[in-house]
Coordinates of C-alpha atoms in Angstrom, one line a residue:
F1 CA 54.7 181.6 118.3
A2 CA 55.3 179.3 121.3
T3 CA 57.0 176.8 119.0
S4 CA 59.3 179.2 117.2
D5 CA 62.2 178.2 119.5
G6 CA 61.7 174.5 118.8
S7 CA 59.2 172.0 120.1
A8 CA 58.8 168.2 120.6
T9 CA 55.7 166.2 121.2
A10 CA 55.3 162.6 122.3
R11 CA 52.0 160.7 122.5
Q12 CA 51.4 157.1 123.3
L13 CA 47.9 155.6 122.7
R14 CA 47.0 152.0 123.6
S15 CA 43.6 150.3 123.2
T16 CA 43.1 146.8 124.7
F17 CA 40.1 144.6 123.9
I18 CA 39.5 141.1 125.4
T19 CA 36.5 139.0 124.5
V20 CA 35.7 135.5 125.9
D21 CA 32.6 133.8 124.6
S22 CA 31.5 130.3 125.4
G23 CA 28.3 128.5 124.6
A24 CA 26.6 125.2 124.1
A25 CA 23.4 123.9 122.6
V26 CA 21.4 120.6 122.9
D27 CA 18.6 119.4 120.7
L28 CA 15.8 117.2 122.1
K29 CA 13.2 115.7 119.7
P30 CA 10.4 113.9 121.6
T31 CA 8.3 113.5 118.4
S32 CA 8.9 113.8 114.7
E33 CA 7.1 117.1 114.6
L34 CA 8.5 118.7 117.8
T35 CA 12.0 119.8 118.6
F36 CA 13.4 121.5 121.7
T37 CA 16.7 123.4 121.5
T38 CA 18.3 124.4 124.8
S39 CA 21.3 126.7 124.7
G40 CA 23.3 128.7 127.2
G41 CA 26.7 130.3 127.7
A42 CA 28.8 133.1 129.2
Q43 CA 30.4 136.2 127.8
Y44 CA 33.1 138.5 129.1
Y45 CA 34.1 141.8 127.5
Y46 CA 37.0 144.0 128.6
K47 CA 38.2 147.2 127.1
Q48 CA 40.9 149.6 128.2
F49 CA 42.2 152.9 126.8
D50 CA 45.5 154.4 127.9
E51 CA 47.0 157.7 126.8
V52 CA 50.2 159.4 127.8
F53 CA 51.1 162.8 126.3
G54 CA 54.2 165.0 126.7
Q55 CA 55.1 168.3 125.1
G56 CA 58.3 170.3 125.3
L57 CA 58.7 173.9 124.2
V58 CA 61.9 176.0 123.7
C59 CA 64.7 173.5 122.8
A60 CA 68.0 173.9 124.7
I61 CA 70.0 173.9 121.4
P62 CA 68.9 174.8 117.9
G63 CA 67.6 171.9 115.8
P64 CA 65.7 168.7 116.7
C65 CA 65.2 168.0 120.4
D66 CA 63.2 165.7 122.6
V67 CA 60.7 166.4 125.3
D68 CA 63.0 166.1 128.3
G69 CA 65.5 168.4 126.6
S70 CA 63.1 171.3 126.4
A71 CA 62.9 174.3 128.8
N72 CA 59.1 174.2 129.1
I73 CA 57.6 170.7 129.7
S74 CA 53.9 169.7 130.1
A75 CA 52.4 166.3 130.4
A76 CA 49.0 164.6 130.6
E77 CA 47.6 161.1 130.8
G78 CA 44.3 159.4 130.6
F79 CA 42.9 156.0 131.5
Q80 CA 39.5 154.3 130.9
E81 CA 38.5 150.8 131.7
N82 CA 35.2 148.8 131.4
K83 CA 34.3 145.2 132.1
T84 CA 31.1 143.3 131.4
L85 CA 30.3 139.7 132.5
G86 CA 27.1 138.1 131.2
F87 CA 25.3 134.7 131.3
Y88 CA 22.4 133.6 129.2
V89 CA 20.0 130.6 128.7
Q90 CA 17.6 130.1 125.9
E91 CA 14.9 127.6 125.0
Q92 CA 13.4 127.3 121.5
L93 CA 10.4 125.2 120.5
N94 CA 10.1 124.2 116.9
W95 CA 6.8 122.6 115.8
R96 CA 6.7 121.2 112.2
D97 CA 9.2 123.9 111.1
R98 CA 6.2 126.3 111.1
V99 CA 5.8 127.5 114.6
F100 CA 8.8 128.7 116.6
L101 CA 8.6 129.8 120.2
T102 CA 11.6 131.3 122.0
A103 CA 12.2 132.2 125.6
A104 CA 15.5 133.5 127.0
L105 CA 17.0 135.2 130.0
R106 CA 20.3 137.1 130.2
R107 CA 22.0 138.6 133.2
D108 CA 24.8 141.2 132.9
D109 CA 27.0 142.9 135.4
N110 CA 29.1 145.9 134.4
S111 CA 31.9 147.8 136.1
A112 CA 30.1 151.1 135.4
F113 CA 27.1 150.2 137.6
G114 CA 26.9 151.9 141.0
S115 CA 28.3 150.0 143.9
N116 CA 24.8 149.5 145.4
F117 CA 23.5 147.8 142.2
D118 CA 24.3 144.2 141.6
A119 CA 23.4 143.1 138.1
A120 CA 20.6 143.4 135.5
S121 CA 18.3 140.7 134.1
Y122 CA 17.0 140.8 130.6
P123 CA 14.2 138.4 129.6
K124 CA 12.8 138.0 126.1
F125 CA 10.0 136.0 124.4
G126 CA 9.4 135.5 120.7
L127 CA 6.8 133.8 118.5
S128 CA 7.0 133.2 114.7
W129 CA 4.4 131.3 112.6
V130 CA 4.9 130.4 109.0
V131 CA 1.2 130.7 108.1
G132 CA 1.8 130.4 104.4
E133 CA 2.6 126.7 104.7
E134 CA -0.6 125.8 106.4
P135 CA -3.2 123.8 104.3
F136 CA -5.9 126.4 104.8
M137 CA -3.8 129.0 102.9
S138 CA -3.4 126.9 99.8
S139 CA -6.4 128.5 98.1
L140 CA -4.7 131.9 98.0
G141 CA -2.8 131.4 94.8
F142 CA -1.3 134.9 94.8
L143 CA 0.3 134.4 98.2
S144 CA 3.8 132.7 97.8
Q145 CA 4.7 132.8 101.5
L146 CA 3.6 134.5 104.7
R147 CA 5.2 134.6 108.2
V148 CA 3.8 136.5 111.2
R149 CA 6.0 137.3 114.1
G150 CA 5.9 139.0 117.5
A151 CA 8.4 139.5 120.3
W152 CA 8.8 141.1 123.7
G153 CA 12.0 141.7 125.5
R154 CA 14.2 143.9 127.6
A155 CA 17.7 145.2 127.0
G156 CA 20.0 147.6 128.9
Q157 CA 22.3 150.5 128.2
Q158 CA 25.1 150.9 130.7
P159 CA 26.1 154.3 132.2
D160 CA 29.2 156.1 131.1
I161 CA 32.4 154.7 132.6
F162 CA 32.9 157.2 135.5
S163 CA 29.2 158.3 136.0
A164 CA 28.7 156.3 139.2
I165 CA 32.1 157.0 140.9
Q166 CA 32.8 159.9 143.2
T167 CA 36.0 161.5 141.9
Y168 CA 38.3 164.3 142.8
E169 CA 40.6 166.3 140.6
P170 CA 44.2 167.1 141.5
V171 CA 45.0 170.8 141.6
V172 CA 48.0 173.0 142.5
G173 CA 47.1 174.9 145.7
F174 CA 48.5 177.9 147.5
G175 CA 52.3 178.1 147.4
G176 CA 52.6 175.3 144.9
V177 CA 51.3 172.7 147.3
G178 CA 49.4 169.8 145.7
G179 CA 45.8 169.2 146.6
V180 CA 42.5 167.9 145.3
T181 CA 39.1 169.5 144.5
P182 CA 35.6 167.8 144.1
Q183 CA 35.0 166.8 140.5
N184 CA 32.1 164.3 140.2
L185 CA 29.6 163.5 142.9
G186 CA 28.9 160.1 141.5
N187 CA 25.9 157.9 142.3
P188 CA 26.3 154.5 144.0
D189 CA 22.7 153.6 143.1
L190 CA 23.2 154.2 139.3
K191 CA 22.0 151.3 137.2
P192 CA 21.5 150.7 133.4
E193 CA 18.7 152.2 131.4
I194 CA 16.2 149.4 130.8
G195 CA 14.5 149.3 127.4
E196 CA 11.3 147.2 127.1
E197 CA 10.1 146.7 123.6
V198 CA 7.2 145.0 121.8
E199 CA 7.5 144.2 118.1
L200 CA 4.7 142.9 115.8
G201 CA 5.1 142.3 112.1
F202 CA 4.9 140.0 109.0
D203 CA 6.9 139.0 106.0
A204 CA 5.0 138.2 102.8
G205 CA 5.8 137.0 99.3
L206 CA 3.3 137.6 96.5
W207 CA 2.8 136.4 92.9
N208 CA 5.7 133.9 93.0
D209 CA 7.8 136.2 95.1
R210 CA 7.7 139.0 92.5
V211 CA 6.6 141.2 95.3
G212 CA 8.0 141.0 98.9
V213 CA 6.7 143.0 101.9
E214 CA 8.3 143.3 105.3
F215 CA 6.4 145.2 108.0
T216 CA 7.2 145.8 111.6
Y217 CA 5.5 147.9 114.3
Y218 CA 7.5 148.6 117.5
N219 CA 6.8 150.3 120.8
K220 CA 9.7 150.8 123.1
K221 CA 9.8 152.2 126.6
V222 CA 13.1 153.1 128.3
K223 CA 12.7 152.9 132.1
D224 CA 15.2 154.2 134.6
A225 CA 16.5 156.6 131.9
I226 CA 19.8 158.2 132.9
L227 CA 19.3 162.0 133.2
S228 CA 21.8 164.6 134.2
I229 CA 20.4 166.6 137.1
P230 CA 21.9 169.8 138.6
I231 CA 23.6 169.3 142.0
K232 CA 22.6 171.5 144.9
P233 CA 25.5 173.8 145.9
S234 CA 25.3 172.5 149.4
R235 CA 26.5 169.1 148.3
G236 CA 30.0 170.6 147.7
F237 CA 30.4 169.2 144.1
P238 CA 30.0 171.1 140.9
G239 CA 28.0 170.4 137.8
N240 CA 25.4 167.6 137.5
Q241 CA 24.7 164.1 138.8
F242 CA 23.6 161.2 136.7
T243 CA 20.4 159.6 138.1
N244 CA 17.9 156.9 137.0
I245 CA 14.6 158.8 137.2
G246 CA 13.3 159.2 133.7
E247 CA 11.2 157.3 131.2
T248 CA 11.2 157.7 127.4
K249 CA 9.0 156.2 124.7
N250 CA 9.8 155.4 121.1
S251 CA 7.3 153.9 118.7
G252 CA 7.0 153.6 114.9
I253 CA 6.9 151.4 111.9
E254 CA 9.5 149.9 109.5
L255 CA 8.4 149.0 106.0
A256 CA 10.3 147.4 103.1
V257 CA 8.8 146.5 99.7
D258 CA 10.7 144.6 97.0
V259 CA 9.3 144.4 93.5
T260 CA 10.7 142.4 90.5
P261 CA 8.7 143.7 87.5
V262 CA 11.0 142.1 84.9
S263 CA 12.8 138.8 85.3
R264 CA 14.1 137.2 82.1
D265 CA 17.3 135.5 81.0
N266 CA 18.7 138.6 79.3
V267 CA 17.1 141.4 81.4
G268 CA 16.0 141.9 85.0
L269 CA 14.9 144.7 87.2
D270 CA 14.7 144.7 91.0
L271 CA 13.2 147.6 92.9
R272 CA 13.4 148.2 96.7
F273 CA 11.6 150.8 98.8
T274 CA 12.1 151.3 102.6
Y275 CA 10.5 153.7 105.0
A276 CA 10.7 153.9 108.8
S277 CA 9.2 156.3 111.3
N278 CA 10.0 157.2 114.9
D279 CA 8.0 159.1 117.6
S280 CA 10.3 159.8 120.5
K281 CA 9.3 161.7 123.7
I282 CA 10.1 161.9 127.4
T283 CA 7.1 160.5 129.4
D284 CA 8.4 160.9 132.9
L285 CA 11.1 163.1 134.5
G286 CA 10.7 161.7 137.9
G287 CA 9.3 164.9 139.3
V288 CA 12.4 167.0 138.5
P289 CA 12.0 170.3 136.5
P290 CA 13.1 170.5 132.9
S291 CA 16.9 170.8 132.5
I292 CA 19.4 171.7 129.8
T293 CA 21.4 168.9 128.2
P294 CA 24.9 168.4 129.4
N295 CA 27.6 170.5 127.7
A296 CA 25.1 172.2 125.5
G297 CA 26.6 175.6 125.9
A298 CA 25.2 179.1 126.1
F299 CA 24.1 179.3 122.5
I300 CA 22.7 175.7 122.1
Q301 CA 19.4 175.6 123.9
Q302 CA 18.5 171.9 124.1
F303 CA 16.5 170.6 127.0
F304 CA 14.9 167.5 128.6
V305 CA 11.2 168.4 128.9
E306 CA 8.4 165.9 129.8
G307 CA 6.1 165.3 126.9
Y308 CA 8.7 166.4 124.2
A309 CA 11.5 164.7 122.4
P310 CA 14.8 164.3 124.3
G311 CA 17.2 167.1 123.7
G312 CA 14.6 169.2 121.9
Y313 CA 15.5 172.7 120.8
W314 CA 13.9 175.6 122.8
Y315 CA 14.3 179.2 121.8
K316 CA 12.4 182.5 122.1
N317 CA 10.6 183.2 118.9
V318 CA 11.0 186.9 117.7
V319 CA 8.1 188.1 115.7
S320 CA 8.9 191.9 115.2
S321 CA 11.1 194.8 116.2
T322 CA 11.8 198.4 115.4
I323 CA 14.9 198.6 113.1
T324 CA 17.3 201.4 114.1
P325 CA 20.9 201.9 112.8
I326 CA 23.3 201.7 115.8
P327 CA 27.2 201.7 115.5
V328 CA 28.7 198.4 116.4
A329 CA 32.5 198.2 116.2
G330 CA 32.4 201.3 114.0
I331 CA 29.8 199.8 111.7
P332 CA 26.2 201.2 111.6
L333 CA 24.2 198.0 112.0
P334 CA 20.4 197.9 111.6
I335 CA 19.4 196.6 115.1
G336 CA 15.9 195.7 116.2
L337 CA 14.9 197.7 119.2
D338 CA 12.0 196.8 121.5
P339 CA 11.9 193.2 120.1
M340 CA 8.6 191.4 120.6
C341 CA 8.3 187.6 120.9
E342 CA 5.7 184.9 120.8
G343 CA 4.2 184.4 124.3
G344 CA 3.4 181.2 126.1
D345 CA 2.3 179.6 129.3
L346 CA 5.1 178.2 131.4
I347 CA 5.6 174.5 131.7
P348 CA 5.0 173.4 135.4
G349 CA 8.3 173.4 137.2
S350 CA 10.0 175.5 134.7
T351 CA 11.0 179.2 134.7
I352 CA 12.2 179.5 131.1
L353 CA 10.2 177.1 129.0
G354 CA 6.6 177.5 127.8
V355 CA 3.8 176.4 125.5
P356 CA 2.6 178.9 122.8
N357 CA -0.7 180.6 123.7
G358 CA -1.1 183.0 120.8
T359 CA 0.0 186.2 122.6
V360 CA 2.9 188.6 121.7
V361 CA 5.0 189.9 124.6
P362 CA 8.3 191.8 125.0
C363 CA 11.2 189.3 124.4
A364 CA 12.6 190.0 127.8
E365 CA 9.4 188.5 129.3
A366 CA 8.9 185.7 126.8
P367 CA 9.6 182.0 127.5
Q368 CA 11.6 179.7 125.2
L369 CA 9.3 177.6 123.0
Y370 CA 9.7 174.2 121.4
Q371 CA 11.3 174.5 117.9
G372 CA 11.8 170.8 117.0
R373 CA 13.6 167.6 117.8
P374 CA 17.3 166.8 117.0
T375 CA 16.8 163.3 115.6
P376 CA 15.0 162.3 112.4
S377 CA 11.4 161.1 112.8
W378 CA 11.4 159.4 109.4
Y379 CA 13.9 158.0 107.0
G380 CA 14.3 155.4 104.2
S381 CA 15.7 154.6 100.8
F382 CA 14.9 153.6 97.2
S383 CA 17.1 151.4 95.0
A384 CA 16.9 150.0 91.5
D385 CA 19.1 147.1 90.2
L386 CA 19.0 146.6 86.4
R387 CA 20.6 143.5 84.9
L388 CA 21.3 143.5 81.1
G389 CA 22.5 140.2 79.7
R390 CA 24.6 138.0 81.9
R391 CA 27.5 140.4 82.5
F392 CA 26.3 144.0 83.0
R393 CA 24.5 145.4 86.1
L394 CA 23.5 149.0 86.9
L395 CA 22.6 150.0 90.4
G396 CA 21.1 153.3 91.7
V397 CA 20.4 154.2 95.3
V398 CA 18.5 157.2 96.7
D399 CA 18.1 157.8 100.5
Y400 CA 16.2 160.3 102.5
L401 CA 15.4 161.4 106.1
G402 CA 13.7 164.3 107.9
G403 CA 11.5 165.5 110.6
H404 CA 14.3 167.0 112.7
M405 CA 16.2 170.3 113.2
V406 CA 19.9 170.9 113.2
Q407 CA 21.8 173.8 114.8
V408 CA 24.3 175.2 112.3
G409 CA 26.9 177.4 114.0
D410 CA 28.4 178.6 110.7
V411 CA 25.2 180.4 109.7
S412 CA 24.5 181.8 113.1
A413 CA 28.0 183.3 113.2
I414 CA 27.6 185.0 109.8
H415 CA 24.5 186.7 111.0
H416 CA 25.4 187.6 114.6
F417 CA 29.1 187.3 115.1
F418 CA 30.8 188.4 111.9
F419 CA 27.8 190.7 110.9
S420 CA 28.5 189.8 107.2
S421 CA 25.1 188.6 105.9
K422 CA 23.2 190.8 103.5
A423 CA 20.1 190.6 105.6
I424 CA 21.9 191.9 108.7
L425 CA 23.8 194.7 106.9
E426 CA 20.7 195.9 105.0
G427 CA 18.2 195.4 107.8
T428 CA 15.6 193.6 105.6
S429 CA 14.1 191.6 108.4
E430 CA 12.5 192.7 111.7
V431 CA 12.9 189.2 113.0
L432 CA 16.6 188.9 112.3
A433 CA 17.3 192.4 113.5
G434 CA 15.3 191.7 116.6
R435 CA 17.4 188.6 117.4
L436 CA 20.5 190.8 117.1
G437 CA 18.9 193.4 119.3
T438 CA 18.1 190.8 122.1
E439 CA 21.7 189.6 121.9
L440 CA 23.5 193.0 122.0
L441 CA 21.1 195.0 124.2
L442 CA 19.3 192.4 126.4
G443 CA 22.1 189.8 126.7
D444 CA 19.9 186.9 126.0
G445 CA 22.7 184.3 125.9
G446 CA 21.6 182.8 122.7
E447 CA 17.9 182.4 123.6
T448 CA 16.8 184.1 120.4
W449 CA 19.7 184.4 117.9
G450 CA 20.4 180.7 118.0
M451 CA 17.3 180.5 115.8
S452 CA 19.2 182.2 113.0
G453 CA 21.2 179.0 112.6
M454 CA 18.3 176.5 112.9
F455 CA 17.6 174.4 109.9
D456 CA 15.1 171.8 108.9
G457 CA 17.6 168.9 108.5
G458 CA 15.5 166.9 106.0
F459 CA 17.1 165.8 102.7
M460 CA 17.1 163.4 99.8
K461 CA 20.3 162.4 98.1
L462 CA 21.3 160.5 95.0
R463 CA 23.7 158.3 97.0
T464 CA 25.1 155.8 94.6
I465 CA 25.2 155.0 90.9
A466 CA 27.3 151.9 90.1
A467 CA 27.9 149.9 86.9
S468 CA 29.5 146.4 87.1
Y469 CA 30.7 144.2 84.3
E470 CA 31.7 140.6 84.6
L471 CA 34.8 139.9 82.5
P472 CA 34.8 137.1 79.9
A473 CA 36.4 133.9 81.0
S474 CA 38.9 134.2 78.0
L475 CA 40.2 137.4 79.4
T476 CA 40.5 136.3 83.1
R477 CA 42.3 133.1 82.0
F478 CA 44.9 135.3 80.3
V479 CA 46.0 136.5 83.8
G480 CA 45.5 133.1 85.5
A481 CA 42.2 134.1 87.2
S482 CA 39.1 131.9 87.4
R483 CA 36.8 134.9 87.2
G484 CA 36.8 138.7 87.4
S485 CA 34.7 141.9 87.3
F486 CA 35.1 145.6 87.0
T487 CA 32.9 148.1 88.9
L488 CA 32.7 151.9 88.4
S489 CA 30.8 153.7 91.1
A490 CA 29.9 157.3 91.9
E491 CA 28.7 158.4 95.4
N492 CA 27.1 161.5 96.8
L493 CA 26.3 162.8 93.4
A494 CA 23.4 165.3 94.1
I495 CA 21.0 166.6 96.6
L496 CA 17.6 166.0 95.1
W497 CA 15.6 167.7 97.9
R498 CA 16.3 169.5 101.1
G499 CA 14.0 170.7 103.9
Q500 CA 15.6 174.1 104.1
K501 CA 18.4 175.6 102.0
D502 CA 19.1 178.9 103.7
N503 CA 18.3 181.0 106.8
F504 CA 17.7 184.6 105.8
G505 CA 19.8 184.2 102.6
V506 CA 22.7 182.4 104.1
E507 CA 23.0 178.8 102.7
W508 CA 23.9 175.7 104.6
V509 CA 26.4 173.9 102.4
D510 CA 25.1 170.3 103.0
P511 CA 22.2 169.1 105.1
E512 CA 24.1 165.9 105.9
I513 CA 26.7 167.7 108.0
N514 CA 25.5 166.6 111.3
P515 CA 28.1 165.2 113.8
N516 CA 25.5 163.8 116.2
R517 CA 28.2 163.9 118.8
V518 CA 28.3 161.3 121.5
D519 CA 31.5 162.4 123.3
N520 CA 29.4 164.2 126.0
G521 CA 27.1 161.2 126.5
A522 CA 24.2 162.6 124.5
S523 CA 23.7 161.3 121.0
F524 CA 21.0 164.0 120.5
Y525 CA 23.5 166.8 120.6
T526 CA 23.5 167.9 116.9
Y527 CA 25.3 171.2 116.9
T528 CA 27.6 171.5 113.9
Q529 CA 30.2 174.1 113.0
E530 CA 33.2 174.2 110.6
S531 CA 32.5 170.6 109.5
W532 CA 33.3 169.2 106.1
P533 CA 30.4 168.0 103.9
Q534 CA 30.1 164.6 102.3
M535 CA 32.5 164.5 99.3
M536 CA 31.6 163.3 95.9
R537 CA 33.6 160.1 95.1
I538 CA 34.2 158.2 91.9
R539 CA 35.8 154.9 92.3
G540 CA 36.9 152.0 90.0
M541 CA 37.5 148.5 91.3
L542 CA 38.9 145.5 89.5
R543 CA 38.3 142.2 91.2
L544 CA 40.0 138.9 90.2
T545 CA 39.5 135.5 91.8
F546 CA 42.4 133.1 91.5

């Protein structure tokens, strides 16, 4: 009831973005079949965020008041600034509008780089050949067009704004005297993550472009990956230090197929299918042992482990226990005593993570085992566009993804915090009761019971159904418009399939609730709790062109 005697709050937010982009290109055509295009330029990006916050509690007089007229005043402010300056040059060769060869170089400097690192260079090369227009392809009547392509290049991801800077935090010392305390050790050698990627693929049109196929294979390695490494206490700074020591690998395919089975004046049908896969793993940790992800928390066991996906989930796997009713907060709960877990061989350099070896050991002695990755390993969509006559169109879209796990705090809390699930109260599972036992009796810190909120995050949704009607010219002329249309659409209509609906009888309301938070610098942090699901929407739109 701190605000019962009146309160006032003032907040000022300001975001500043400045972009300067300049470039030029010159064409040189030494022959009728050969063209060189040379281009270059410079780019400058600046962004700044300012925030000032003030709050006053207990107004001096009843009624409205301002911050400086309050008896208890608090204030805070924040500031972030980032600058990027880049230069690029590119040369493209065009031979007979069939073969295109590109070479380019970009050099970027960013204010978030360490003081000992100057700038980063990013080269790229690309080749594209329109094979379908070559004379030797003319005998393939079913082939409307064919283009093969390949590319290699590097790109960078800058560190977080204050990762490289050594900072101190102001504090109030003994007797109210101001002082500072170490906050962030910083790293003057910190540089961007460098991604090196190879892409190979083709685009094809078949049977007078009734069928279109786009295929791409990619293999990407991220060198100098930025990992958060615990600081030795002797350094005098708390927490972790961001360091370029790791390497990750991502590879997969991207496929899109377009089919037009019906194409007439009064009716047409277009179908599109897409699918993409991704295999992601850490290939090098630079000799440091596995470490927990930043800000993961005691009950969210995500780790960097060599040979596994970044931010993978690692938990002890309870397999059995002896269920015994024990009073907890006055309630006799069926708790699993003497819980047994799946055993495993420890990963070199780790004291908590292991690889399953088929044994069963007491949970107090068991290592945490890999339970899945936090990011999807496959995803895609299917759409159908039906045209009836010249005015009416009907569109349907289904999308899907999977191959990942999500940590759902709501479900874990029902089992192990509120003790309100049927499975917990009735003691119907040795596994669930064993997780509760390790929490209450062994103090595992979430190393087992976090599994009670783990879900296969895969799903397929009917994303959109939309009907569009183009209005007759006689009607649009009535309101002075040259043309018009009306569209009625419905979104997020139904979940057609989901990888996992419940965990020991407690349902997860919507598998798409996944914040994929990036505020802690880790996009693989996928813990979710008390989040709203995607809402079903029905919208109508009238569009007129004057």
